CSV table of C-alpha atoms and ligand atoms in Angstrom, one decimal:
chain,number,residue,atom,x,y,z
A,1,MET,CA,0.0,0.0,0.0
A,2,ASN,CA,1.4,3.5,-0.8
A,3,ALA,CA,1.7,6.3,1.7
A,4,ALA,CA,-1.7,7.8,0.7
A,5,GLY,CA,-3.5,4.5,1.0
A,6,SER,CA,-2.2,3.6,4.4
A,7,GLU,CA,-3.2,7.0,5.8
A,8,HIS,CA,-6.7,6.9,4.3
A,9,CYS,CA,-8.7,5.5,7.2
A,10,ALA,CA,-7.3,8.0,9.7
A,11,ALA,CA,-7.9,10.8,7.3
A,12,ALA,CA,-11.5,9.8,6.8
A,13,ALA,CA,-12.1,9.9,10.6
A,14,LEU,CA,-10.4,13.3,10.8
A,15,ARG,CA,-12.5,14.6,8.0
A,16,ARG,CA,-15.7,13.6,9.8
A,17,PHE,CA,-14.4,15.3,13.0
A,18,PHE,CA,-13.6,18.6,11.3
A,19,ARG,CA,-16.8,18.8,9.2
A,20,ASN,CA,-19.2,21.5,10.4
A,21,ARG,CA,-17.1,22.5,13.4
A,22,TYR,CA,-16.5,26.1,14.2
A,23,VAL,CA,-18.0,28.8,11.9
A,24,ARG,CA,-15.7,31.8,11.6
A,25,SER,CA,-17.1,35.1,12.5
A,26,SER,CA,-14.4,37.5,11.3
A,27,ILE,CA,-13.4,38.1,7.7
A,28,MET,CA,-9.7,38.7,8.6
A,29,PRO,CA,-7.4,36.2,7.1
A,30,LEU,CA,-6.4,33.3,9.3
A,31,LEU,CA,-2.9,32.1,9.0
A,32,VAL,CA,-1.0,29.2,10.5
A,33,MET,CA,2.8,29.8,10.7
A,34,LYS,CA,5.0,26.9,11.7
A,35,PHE,CA,8.7,27.4,12.7
A,36,GLY,CA,11.1,24.4,12.9
A,37,GLY,CA,13.9,23.7,15.3
A,38,THR,CA,16.7,25.7,13.5
A,39,SER,CA,14.3,28.7,13.3
A,40,VAL,CA,13.9,28.7,17.1
A,41,ALA,CA,17.3,27.5,18.0
A,42,THR,CA,18.2,30.4,20.3
A,43,VAL,CA,16.3,33.3,21.9
A,44,ASP,CA,17.8,35.6,19.3
A,45,LYS,CA,16.3,33.4,16.5
A,46,ILE,CA,13.0,33.4,18.4
A,47,ARG,CA,13.1,37.2,18.2
A,48,ASN,CA,13.5,36.8,14.4
A,49,VAL,CA,10.5,34.5,14.4
A,50,ALA,CA,8.5,37.1,16.4
A,51,ALA,CA,9.3,39.7,13.8
A,52,HIS,CA,7.8,37.4,11.1
A,53,VAL,CA,4.7,37.1,13.2
A,54,LYS,CA,4.5,40.8,13.9
A,55,ARG,CA,4.7,41.5,10.1
A,56,GLU,CA,1.5,39.4,9.7
A,57,THR,CA,-0.4,40.8,12.7
A,58,ASP,CA,0.5,44.4,11.6
A,59,ALA,CA,-1.1,43.6,8.3
A,60,GLY,CA,-4.3,42.5,10.0
A,61,ASN,CA,-3.8,38.7,9.7
A,62,ARG,CA,-4.9,36.5,12.6
A,63,CYS,CA,-2.1,34.1,13.5
A,64,ALA,CA,-1.8,30.7,15.1
A,65,VAL,CA,1.9,29.9,15.4
A,66,VAL,CA,3.2,26.3,15.8
A,67,VAL,CA,6.7,25.8,17.1
A,68,SER,CA,9.2,23.0,17.3
A,69,ALA,CA,11.7,22.5,20.1
A,70,MET,CA,15.1,24.3,19.8
A,71,ALA,CA,17.3,22.4,17.3
A,72,GLY,CA,18.9,19.4,18.8
A,73,GLN,CA,16.7,19.5,21.9
A,74,THR,CA,14.5,16.6,21.1
A,75,ASN,CA,17.5,14.4,20.3
A,76,GLN,CA,18.9,15.4,23.7
A,77,LEU,CA,15.6,14.5,25.4
A,78,VAL,CA,15.5,11.1,23.6
A,79,GLN,CA,19.1,10.5,24.7
A,80,TRP,CA,18.3,11.3,28.3
A,81,VAL,CA,15.3,8.9,28.3
A,82,LYS,CA,17.6,6.2,26.9
A,83,GLU,CA,20.2,6.9,29.7
A,84,ALA,CA,17.5,6.7,32.3
A,85,GLY,CA,16.8,3.1,31.6
A,86,SER,CA,14.8,0.9,29.2
A,87,VAL,CA,11.5,2.5,28.4
A,88,ASP,CA,8.9,0.1,29.8
A,89,ASP,CA,6.2,2.8,29.7
A,90,GLU,CA,6.1,4.9,26.5
A,91,ARG,CA,3.9,7.4,28.3
A,92,GLU,CA,7.0,8.5,30.2
A,93,TYR,CA,9.0,8.8,27.0
A,94,ASP,CA,6.4,11.2,25.7
A,95,ALA,CA,6.3,13.1,28.9
A,96,VAL,CA,10.0,13.9,28.5
A,97,VAL,CA,10.4,14.4,24.7
A,98,SER,CA,7.4,16.6,24.4
A,99,SER,CA,8.9,19.2,26.7
A,100,GLY,CA,11.1,20.9,24.2
A,101,GLU,CA,8.1,22.4,22.5
A,102,GLN,CA,6.7,23.7,25.8
A,103,VAL,CA,9.8,25.8,26.3
A,104,THR,CA,9.8,27.4,22.8
A,105,ALA,CA,6.0,28.1,22.9
A,106,GLY,CA,6.4,30.0,26.2
A,107,LEU,CA,9.5,31.8,24.9
A,108,LEU,CA,7.9,33.0,21.7
A,109,ALA,CA,4.8,34.2,23.5
A,110,THR,CA,7.0,36.1,25.9
A,111,VAL,CA,9.0,37.7,23.1
A,112,LEU,CA,5.9,38.6,21.2
A,113,ARG,CA,4.4,40.3,24.2
A,114,SER,CA,7.6,42.2,24.8
A,115,ILE,CA,7.3,43.8,21.4
A,116,GLY,CA,3.7,44.7,21.9
A,117,VAL,CA,2.0,41.7,20.1
A,118,LYS,CA,-0.8,40.2,22.2
A,119,ALA,CA,0.0,36.5,22.5
A,120,ARG,CA,-0.3,33.4,24.7
A,121,SER,CA,1.1,29.9,24.6
A,122,TRP,CA,-0.9,26.7,24.2
A,123,GLN,CA,0.3,23.3,25.1
A,124,GLY,CA,-1.1,20.4,23.1
A,125,TRP,CA,-3.5,19.3,25.9
A,126,GLN,CA,-4.7,22.8,26.4
A,127,VAL,CA,-6.0,23.3,22.8
A,128,PRO,CA,-6.7,20.3,23.0
A,129,ILE,CA,-5.1,18.4,20.2
A,130,ARG,CA,-6.6,14.9,20.8
A,131,THR,CA,-4.8,11.9,19.5
A,132,ASP,CA,-5.0,8.1,19.7
A,133,ILE,CA,-3.0,6.2,22.3
A,134,VAL,CA,0.0,5.2,20.2
A,135,HIS,CA,2.7,6.9,22.2
A,136,GLY,CA,5.7,8.0,20.3
A,137,SER,CA,3.9,8.3,16.9
A,138,ALA,CA,0.3,9.2,17.8
A,139,ARG,CA,-2.2,10.2,15.2
A,140,ILE,CA,-4.4,13.3,15.6
A,141,ALA,CA,-8.0,12.3,16.1
A,142,GLY,CA,-9.5,15.8,16.4
A,143,ILE,CA,-8.8,19.3,17.6
A,144,GLY,CA,-11.1,21.3,19.9
A,145,SER,CA,-10.3,24.7,18.4
A,146,ASP,CA,-13.2,26.9,19.7
A,147,GLU,CA,-11.2,28.6,22.5
A,148,LEU,CA,-8.1,29.0,20.4
A,149,LEU,CA,-10.3,30.6,17.7
A,150,GLU,CA,-11.9,32.9,20.2
A,151,GLY,CA,-8.4,34.2,21.1
A,152,LEU,CA,-7.4,34.6,17.5
A,153,GLU,CA,-10.6,36.4,16.6
A,154,GLY,CA,-9.8,38.7,19.5
A,155,GLY,CA,-6.5,39.5,18.0
A,156,GLU,CA,-4.4,37.3,20.3
A,157,VAL,CA,-1.6,35.3,18.6
A,158,GLY,CA,-1.9,31.6,19.7
A,159,VAL,CA,1.5,30.0,20.1
A,160,ILE,CA,1.0,26.3,20.0
A,161,ALA,CA,3.6,23.7,21.1
A,162,GLY,CA,3.9,21.4,18.1
A,163,PHE,CA,4.6,17.7,18.2
A,164,GLN,CA,2.3,17.1,21.2
A,165,GLY,CA,-1.2,15.9,21.9
A,166,ILE,CA,-3.3,14.3,24.5
A,167,SER,CA,-4.5,10.7,24.5
A,168,PRO,CA,-8.0,9.5,25.5
A,169,GLU,CA,-6.4,8.5,28.8
A,170,GLY,CA,-5.5,12.2,29.4
A,171,ARG,CA,-1.7,11.5,29.0
A,172,ILE,CA,0.7,13.6,26.8
A,173,THR,CA,1.4,12.0,23.4
A,174,THR,CA,3.9,12.9,20.7
A,175,LEU,CA,3.3,12.7,17.0
A,176,GLY,CA,6.5,11.1,15.7
A,177,ARG,CA,9.8,12.8,14.7
A,178,GLY,CA,9.1,15.9,12.6
A,179,GLY,CA,5.6,15.9,13.9
A,180,SER,CA,5.2,19.7,14.4
A,181,ASP,CA,4.5,19.9,10.6
A,182,THR,CA,1.5,17.7,11.2
A,183,SER,CA,0.4,19.8,14.3
A,184,ALA,CA,0.5,22.9,12.0
A,185,VAL,CA,-1.5,21.4,9.2
A,186,ALA,CA,-4.0,19.9,11.6
A,187,VAL,CA,-4.5,23.2,13.3
A,188,ALA,CA,-4.9,24.9,9.9
A,189,ALA,CA,-7.6,22.3,8.9
A,190,ALA,CA,-9.4,22.7,12.2
A,191,ILE,CA,-9.6,26.5,12.1
A,192,LYS,CA,-10.0,26.6,8.3
A,193,ALA,CA,-7.0,28.8,7.9
A,194,ASP,CA,-6.5,30.5,4.6
A,195,GLN,CA,-2.9,29.3,4.5
A,196,CYS,CA,-0.4,27.2,6.4
A,197,ASP,CA,3.2,28.5,6.1
A,198,ILE,CA,6.0,26.1,7.1
A,199,TYR,CA,9.0,28.2,7.9
A,200,THR,CA,12.3,26.2,7.8
A,201,ASP,CA,16.0,26.5,7.1
A,202,VAL,CA,15.7,26.2,3.3
A,203,ASP,CA,13.6,28.5,1.1
A,204,GLY,CA,11.3,25.8,-0.3
A,205,ILE,CA,11.0,22.3,-1.6
A,206,TYR,CA,13.8,21.3,-3.9
A,207,THR,CA,14.1,18.7,-6.6
A,208,THR,CA,16.2,16.8,-4.0
A,209,ASP,CA,17.9,17.6,-0.7
A,210,PRO,CA,19.8,20.8,-1.4
A,211,ARG,CA,22.3,19.9,1.3
A,212,MET,CA,23.3,16.8,-0.7
A,213,VAL,CA,23.0,18.2,-4.2
A,214,PRO,CA,23.9,21.9,-4.4
A,215,ARG,CA,22.6,22.0,-8.0
A,216,ALA,CA,19.1,21.0,-6.8
A,217,ARG,CA,16.4,23.4,-8.1
A,218,ARG,CA,13.7,25.0,-6.0
A,219,LEU,CA,10.2,24.1,-7.2
A,220,ASP,CA,7.5,26.8,-7.3
A,221,LYS,CA,4.8,24.2,-6.9
A,222,ILE,CA,4.6,20.5,-6.2
A,223,SER,CA,1.5,18.3,-6.1
A,224,TYR,CA,0.3,16.8,-2.9
A,225,GLU,CA,0.8,13.4,-4.3
A,226,GLU,CA,4.4,13.9,-5.3
A,227,MET,CA,5.2,15.6,-2.0
A,228,LEU,CA,3.6,12.7,-0.2
A,229,GLU,CA,5.9,10.3,-2.0
A,230,MET,CA,8.9,12.5,-1.5
A,231,ALA,CA,8.3,12.8,2.2
A,232,SER,CA,7.5,9.1,2.7
A,233,LEU,CA,10.6,8.2,0.7
A,234,GLY,CA,12.9,10.3,2.9
A,235,ALA,CA,12.7,14.0,2.1
A,236,LYS,CA,12.2,15.1,5.7
A,237,VAL,CA,11.4,18.7,4.8
A,238,LEU,CA,7.8,17.8,5.6
A,239,GLN,CA,6.5,15.0,7.8
A,240,THR,CA,4.6,12.6,5.6
A,241,ARG,CA,1.4,12.8,7.7
A,242,SER,CA,1.3,16.6,7.3
A,243,VAL,CA,1.2,16.3,3.6
A,244,GLN,CA,-1.5,13.6,3.7
A,245,MET,CA,-3.6,15.8,6.0
A,246,ALA,CA,-3.1,18.9,3.8
A,247,MET,CA,-4.2,16.9,0.7
A,248,VAL,CA,-7.3,15.5,2.4
A,249,HIS,CA,-8.4,18.9,3.8
A,250,GLY,CA,-7.2,21.0,0.9
A,251,VAL,CA,-5.0,23.1,3.1
A,252,ARG,CA,-3.0,25.6,1.2
A,253,LEU,CA,0.5,24.7,2.3
A,254,GLN,CA,3.7,26.6,1.7
A,255,VAL,CA,7.3,25.8,2.6
A,256,ARG,CA,9.5,28.9,3.0
A,257,SER,CA,12.5,30.2,4.8
A,258,SER,CA,12.5,31.7,8.2
A,259,PHE,CA,15.9,33.3,7.4
A,260,ASP,CA,14.4,35.8,4.9
A,261,PRO,CA,14.6,39.2,6.6
A,262,PRO,CA,11.1,39.5,8.2
A,263,GLU,CA,10.6,43.1,7.0
A,264,ALA,CA,11.8,42.3,3.4
A,265,VAL,CA,8.9,39.9,2.6
A,266,PRO,CA,5.4,41.0,2.0
A,267,ALA,CA,2.7,40.0,4.5
A,268,PHE,CA,0.0,37.4,3.5
A,269,GLN,CA,-2.8,38.9,1.5
A,270,LEU,CA,-5.9,36.9,0.8
A,271,GLY,CA,-6.2,36.0,-2.9
A,272,ASP,CA,-3.0,37.6,-4.2
A,273,GLY,CA,-1.5,34.2,-5.0
A,274,THR,CA,2.1,35.2,-4.2
A,275,VAL,CA,4.3,32.2,-3.5
A,276,ALA,CA,7.2,32.9,-1.1
A,277,GLY,CA,8.7,29.5,-1.3
A,278,THR,CA,7.1,26.3,-2.7
A,279,LEU,CA,3.4,25.7,-2.8
A,280,VAL,CA,2.1,22.2,-2.3
A,281,CYS,CA,-1.1,22.0,-4.3
A,282,ASP,CA,-3.4,20.0,-6.5
A,283,GLU,CA,-1.9,18.4,-9.5
A,284,ASP,CA,-3.9,20.6,-11.9
A,285,GLU,CA,-2.6,23.8,-10.3
A,286,LYS,CA,1.0,22.8,-11.2
A,287,VAL,CA,2.3,24.7,-14.2
A,288,GLU,CA,5.6,22.9,-14.8
A,289,GLN,CA,4.9,19.4,-16.0
A,290,ARG,CA,8.0,17.1,-16.0
A,291,VAL,CA,8.1,13.4,-16.1
A,292,VAL,CA,10.3,13.4,-12.9
A,293,SER,CA,9.8,16.0,-10.3
A,294,GLY,CA,12.3,14.9,-7.7
A,295,ILE,CA,14.7,12.4,-6.2
A,296,ALA,CA,14.5,11.3,-2.6
A,297,TYR,CA,16.8,9.1,-0.5
A,298,ALA,CA,16.5,7.4,2.9
A,299,LYS,CA,19.4,6.0,4.9
A,300,ASP,CA,17.3,4.8,7.8
A,301,GLU,CA,16.4,1.4,6.5
A,302,ALA,CA,18.0,-2.0,7.3
A,303,LYS,CA,18.1,-5.1,5.1
A,304,VAL,CA,17.3,-8.5,6.4
A,305,THR,CA,18.1,-11.7,4.5
A,306,LEU,CA,16.9,-15.2,5.4
A,307,VAL,CA,19.2,-17.6,3.6
A,308,ASN,CA,17.9,-21.0,2.5
A,309,VAL,CA,14.2,-20.9,3.4
A,310,ALA,CA,12.0,-23.6,2.0
A,311,ASP,CA,10.5,-22.6,-1.4
A,312,LYS,CA,6.9,-23.6,-0.6
A,313,PRO,CA,3.6,-22.0,0.2
A,314,GLY,CA,3.2,-20.5,3.7
A,315,VAL,CA,6.8,-19.5,4.4
A,316,ALA,CA,6.5,-15.8,3.5
A,317,ALA,CA,3.2,-15.7,5.5
A,318,GLY,CA,5.0,-17.2,8.5
A,319,VAL,CA,7.8,-14.6,8.4
A,320,PHE,CA,5.7,-11.5,7.7
A,321,GLY,CA,2.8,-12.6,10.0
A,322,ARG,CA,5.3,-12.7,12.9
A,323,LEU,CA,6.7,-9.3,12.0
A,324,ALA,CA,3.2,-7.8,11.7
A,325,ASP,CA,2.3,-9.3,15.1
A,326,ALA,CA,5.3,-7.5,16.5
A,327,ASN,CA,4.1,-4.2,14.9
A,328,ILE,CA,7.0,-4.0,12.5
A,329,ASN,CA,6.5,-2.4,9.1
A,330,VAL,CA,8.2,-4.1,6.2
A,331,ASP,CA,9.0,-2.0,3.2
A,332,MET,CA,10.7,-3.7,0.2
A,333,ILE,CA,10.5,-7.5,-0.3
A,334,VAL,CA,12.5,-9.7,-2.7
A,335,GLN,CA,12.3,-13.4,-3.0
A,336,ASN,CA,14.8,-15.0,-5.3
A,337,VAL,CA,13.9,-17.7,-7.7
A,338,SER,CA,15.3,-21.0,-6.4
A,339,ASP,CA,17.7,-23.1,-8.5
A,340,ASP,CA,16.4,-26.4,-7.4
A,341,GLY,CA,12.8,-25.6,-6.5
A,342,ARG,CA,13.5,-26.5,-2.8
A,343,PHE,CA,15.3,-23.6,-1.2
A,344,THR,CA,15.4,-19.8,-1.8
A,345,ASP,CA,16.6,-16.6,-0.1
A,346,LEU,CA,14.1,-14.0,1.2
A,347,THR,CA,15.3,-10.4,1.6
A,348,PHE,CA,13.3,-7.5,2.9
A,349,THR,CA,13.8,-4.0,4.5
A,350,VAL,CA,12.6,-2.5,7.7
A,351,LEU,CA,13.4,0.7,9.6
A,352,ASP,CA,16.9,0.4,11.1
A,353,SER,CA,15.5,1.3,14.5
A,354,ASP,CA,13.4,-2.0,14.2
A,355,LEU,CA,16.3,-4.2,13.2
A,356,ASP,CA,17.2,-5.7,16.6
A,357,LYS,CA,13.6,-6.5,17.2
A,358,VAL,CA,13.2,-8.1,13.8
A,359,LEU,CA,16.3,-10.3,14.4
A,360,ALA,CA,15.0,-11.3,17.8
A,361,VAL,CA,11.6,-12.3,16.5
A,362,LEU,CA,13.0,-14.3,13.6
A,363,LYS,CA,15.6,-16.0,15.8
A,364,ASP,CA,12.9,-17.1,18.2
A,365,ALA,CA,10.9,-18.6,15.3
A,366,LYS,CA,13.9,-20.3,13.6
A,367,ALA,CA,12.6,-23.8,14.1
A,368,GLU,CA,9.1,-23.0,12.8
A,369,ILE,CA,10.3,-20.9,9.8
A,370,GLY,CA,13.3,-23.1,8.9
A,371,TYR,CA,16.2,-21.2,7.5
A,372,LYS,CA,20.0,-21.7,7.4
A,373,GLU,CA,21.2,-18.2,8.1
A,374,LEU,CA,19.8,-14.8,9.2
A,375,ASN,CA,21.7,-11.6,8.2
A,376,GLY,CA,20.9,-8.0,9.0
A,377,SER,CA,22.7,-5.0,7.6
A,378,THR,CA,22.2,-1.2,7.9
A,379,ASP,CA,24.7,-0.3,5.2
A,380,ILE,CA,22.0,0.3,2.6
A,381,ALA,CA,20.1,3.3,1.2
A,382,LYS,CA,16.9,3.6,-0.7
A,383,VAL,CA,16.9,6.1,-3.6
A,384,SER,CA,13.7,7.0,-5.3
A,385,VAL,CA,12.7,8.8,-8.5
A,386,ILE,CA,9.3,10.6,-8.2
A,387,GLY,CA,7.0,12.2,-10.7
A,388,VAL,CA,3.3,12.2,-11.6
A,389,GLY,CA,4.4,12.3,-15.3
A,390,MET,CA,5.5,8.7,-15.0
A,391,ARG,CA,1.9,7.7,-15.3
A,392,SER,CA,2.0,8.6,-19.0
A,393,HIS,CA,5.7,8.0,-19.7
A,394,ALA,CA,7.2,4.6,-20.1
A,395,GLY,CA,10.9,4.1,-19.8
A,396,VAL,CA,11.8,5.9,-16.5
A,397,ALA,CA,12.7,2.6,-14.8
A,398,ALA,CA,14.8,1.4,-17.7
A,399,GLN,CA,16.7,4.8,-17.8
A,400,THR,CA,17.2,4.7,-14.0
A,401,PHE,CA,18.6,1.1,-14.0
A,402,ALA,CA,20.9,1.9,-17.0
A,403,ALA,CA,22.3,5.0,-15.4
A,404,LEU,CA,23.0,3.3,-12.2
A,405,ALA,CA,24.6,0.4,-14.0
A,406,GLU,CA,26.9,2.7,-15.9
A,407,LYS,CA,28.2,4.0,-12.5
A,408,GLY,CA,28.7,0.5,-11.3
A,409,ILE,CA,26.0,0.7,-8.7
A,410,ASN,CA,24.4,-2.6,-7.9
A,411,ILE,CA,20.6,-2.7,-7.3
A,412,GLU,CA,19.6,-5.0,-4.4
A,413,ALA,CA,15.9,-4.5,-4.5
A,414,ILE,CA,13.3,-2.5,-6.5
A,415,SER,CA,9.8,-1.3,-5.7
A,416,THR,CA,7.5,0.8,-7.9
A,417,SER,CA,4.2,2.6,-7.8
A,418,GLU,CA,2.4,4.6,-10.5
A,419,ILE,CA,4.5,7.7,-9.7
A,420,LYS,CA,7.7,6.4,-8.2
A,421,ILE,CA,10.6,3.9,-8.6
A,422,SER,CA,12.7,3.0,-5.6
A,423,VAL,CA,16.0,1.1,-5.6
A,424,LEU,CA,17.9,-0.3,-2.7
A,425,ILE,CA,21.6,0.1,-3.0
A,426,ASP,CA,24.8,0.1,-0.9
A,427,ALA,CA,24.8,3.2,1.4
A,428,ALA,CA,28.2,4.2,0.2
A,429,TYR,CA,26.7,5.0,-3.3
A,430,ALA,CA,23.7,7.0,-2.1
A,431,GLU,CA,25.1,10.4,-3.0
A,432,LEU,CA,26.4,9.3,-6.3
A,433,ALA,CA,23.1,7.6,-7.2
A,434,VAL,CA,21.1,10.7,-6.2
A,435,ARG,CA,23.4,13.0,-8.2
A,436,THR,CA,23.4,10.7,-11.2
A,437,LEU,CA,19.6,10.4,-11.4
A,438,HIS,CA,19.1,14.2,-10.7
A,439,THR,CA,21.2,15.0,-13.8
A,440,LEU,CA,19.7,12.1,-15.9
A,441,PHE,CA,16.2,13.5,-15.5
A,442,GLY,CA,17.2,17.1,-16.2
A,443,LEU,CA,16.7,18.4,-12.7
A,444,ASP,CA,20.0,20.2,-12.2
A,445,ALA,CA,19.9,24.0,-11.9
A,446,ASN,CA,21.6,25.8,-14.8
B,501,ADP,P1,12.7,21.9,10.5
B,501,ADP,O1,13.6,21.8,11.7
B,501,ADP,O2,12.4,23.4,10.1
B,501,ADP,O3,11.4,21.1,10.7
B,501,ADP,P2,13.9,19.9,8.9
B,501,ADP,O4,15.3,19.6,9.2
B,501,ADP,O5,12.9,18.9,9.5
B,501,ADP,O6,13.5,21.4,9.3
B,501,ADP,O7,13.6,19.9,7.3
B,501,ADP,C1,14.4,20.8,6.5
B,501,ADP,C2,15.5,20.0,5.9
B,501,ADP,O8,15.0,19.1,5.0
B,501,ADP,C3,16.4,20.9,5.0
B,501,ADP,O9,17.4,21.5,5.8
B,501,ADP,C4,16.9,19.9,4.0
B,501,ADP,O10,18.2,19.5,4.2
B,501,ADP,C5,16.0,18.7,4.1
B,501,ADP,N1,15.4,18.2,2.8
B,501,ADP,C6,15.4,17.0,2.4
B,501,ADP,N2,14.9,16.9,1.2
B,501,ADP,C7,14.6,18.1,0.8
B,501,ADP,C8,13.9,18.7,-0.4
B,501,ADP,N3,13.6,17.9,-1.4
B,501,ADP,N4,13.7,20.0,-0.4
B,501,ADP,C9,14.1,20.8,0.6
B,501,ADP,N5,14.7,20.3,1.7
B,501,ADP,C10,14.9,19.0,1.8
B,502,LIG,N1,10.9,18.5,17.9
B,502,LIG,C1,10.3,17.3,17.2
B,502,LIG,C2,11.4,16.6,16.5
B,502,LIG,O1,12.6,17.0,16.6
B,502,LIG,C3,9.2,17.7,16.3
B,502,LIG,C4,9.6,18.6,15.2
B,502,LIG,O2,10.6,19.2,15.2
B,502,LIG,O3,8.8,18.7,14.2
B,502,LIG,O4,11.2,15.6,15.9
B,503,MG,MG1,11.0,19.1,10.4
């Protein structure tokens, strides 16, 4: 199932929740502004963020602002939890790692007030941002936005701690790494914002990660579908769930730089259509039509190989059934054709953070599954070519494979959908593969 499919049920529930909620009384534009970790990394940077917000409020826009923790803070919190002992209750993990956002929300509200902008902070539970009970990667189930909206309508900026929610048990949850993007889009959908601006450390969405490929080109527009694939295949500029939610609710979503001087960019104006970075929009709004829109890569997968499993019905079901029971998501799967019709090798990929668990599950079931060897490796990368134009253009796969072969890059597994081709390769070649494919499909900036 592709990223869009797997998120479908949650999206339908959310759509039902948001339907016919709050009816806006004011005609002033409503804006959601989200600032990521590097944008709020110091109090000085928070002052810069406040200046962006002030530009908007001065122009008469109502602003809900969603903030991440200071850069590096969430990693530090995760590390502290690990040092504290094995996490036997994920509710405590969330109690700790959600705290970075509490700090930045309070700091930004304080700075805003100090420059004469009416503001208050909101923790996830205060809004409330209600989630399911899956601690560590909870899904938003609904947002009670009436009080927040009342504040906004009264001209008070609402500074919301991203990444956090509250479970049906009344405990703090977190939305998975990068989850503040999803907080922002969910708030935008709940309050029916006119736009959701994601301010980050790059000035838009590029044809590939601009930190890896300096010749990457910034896109003016990208379709929800393509961005959904890009995000789920490794482009961490937006959390996958945020894109899915924007697509379902038709949220006007823009990625832009927080490092643009706040006074040098124009304030949001309803209907003027200016794009300050990259707009994520419906496919038919896109002007530039290319076969391939972008290249993504992910280095956070691990490869597992079962050597010499019996080539007979039920073996794959036994392996993947056990992994499903252990809540492990499997990505690519390759089963080799056996020479003798009796034994074969089964290779698949999982998130590297799940590798130890996978090996333990399969070791436990060695006698029932029946295999000779079990190997796990994290030295792999997945490189993906993405573009809605692939629907009507044959040959992208063949070109991809030929270009990689020419560079001597061996492909260990392949997976495709209508609009993407992913290959699994040795991690050492990830950068070379991304650059090669970026050039091959005419994406390099001039
Ligand atoms: P924030 O802290 O603001 O949420 P992130 O680090 O999560 O920021 O996301 C921004 C980063 O995403 C950029 O610094 C860039 O390296 C990376 N990135 C990966 N792929 C892309 C892409 N296609 N376009 C833009 N940025 C990308
Ligand atoms: N602070 C959280 C993280 O680092 C959420 C976010 O930044 O979006 O994952
Ligand atoms: Mg992010």
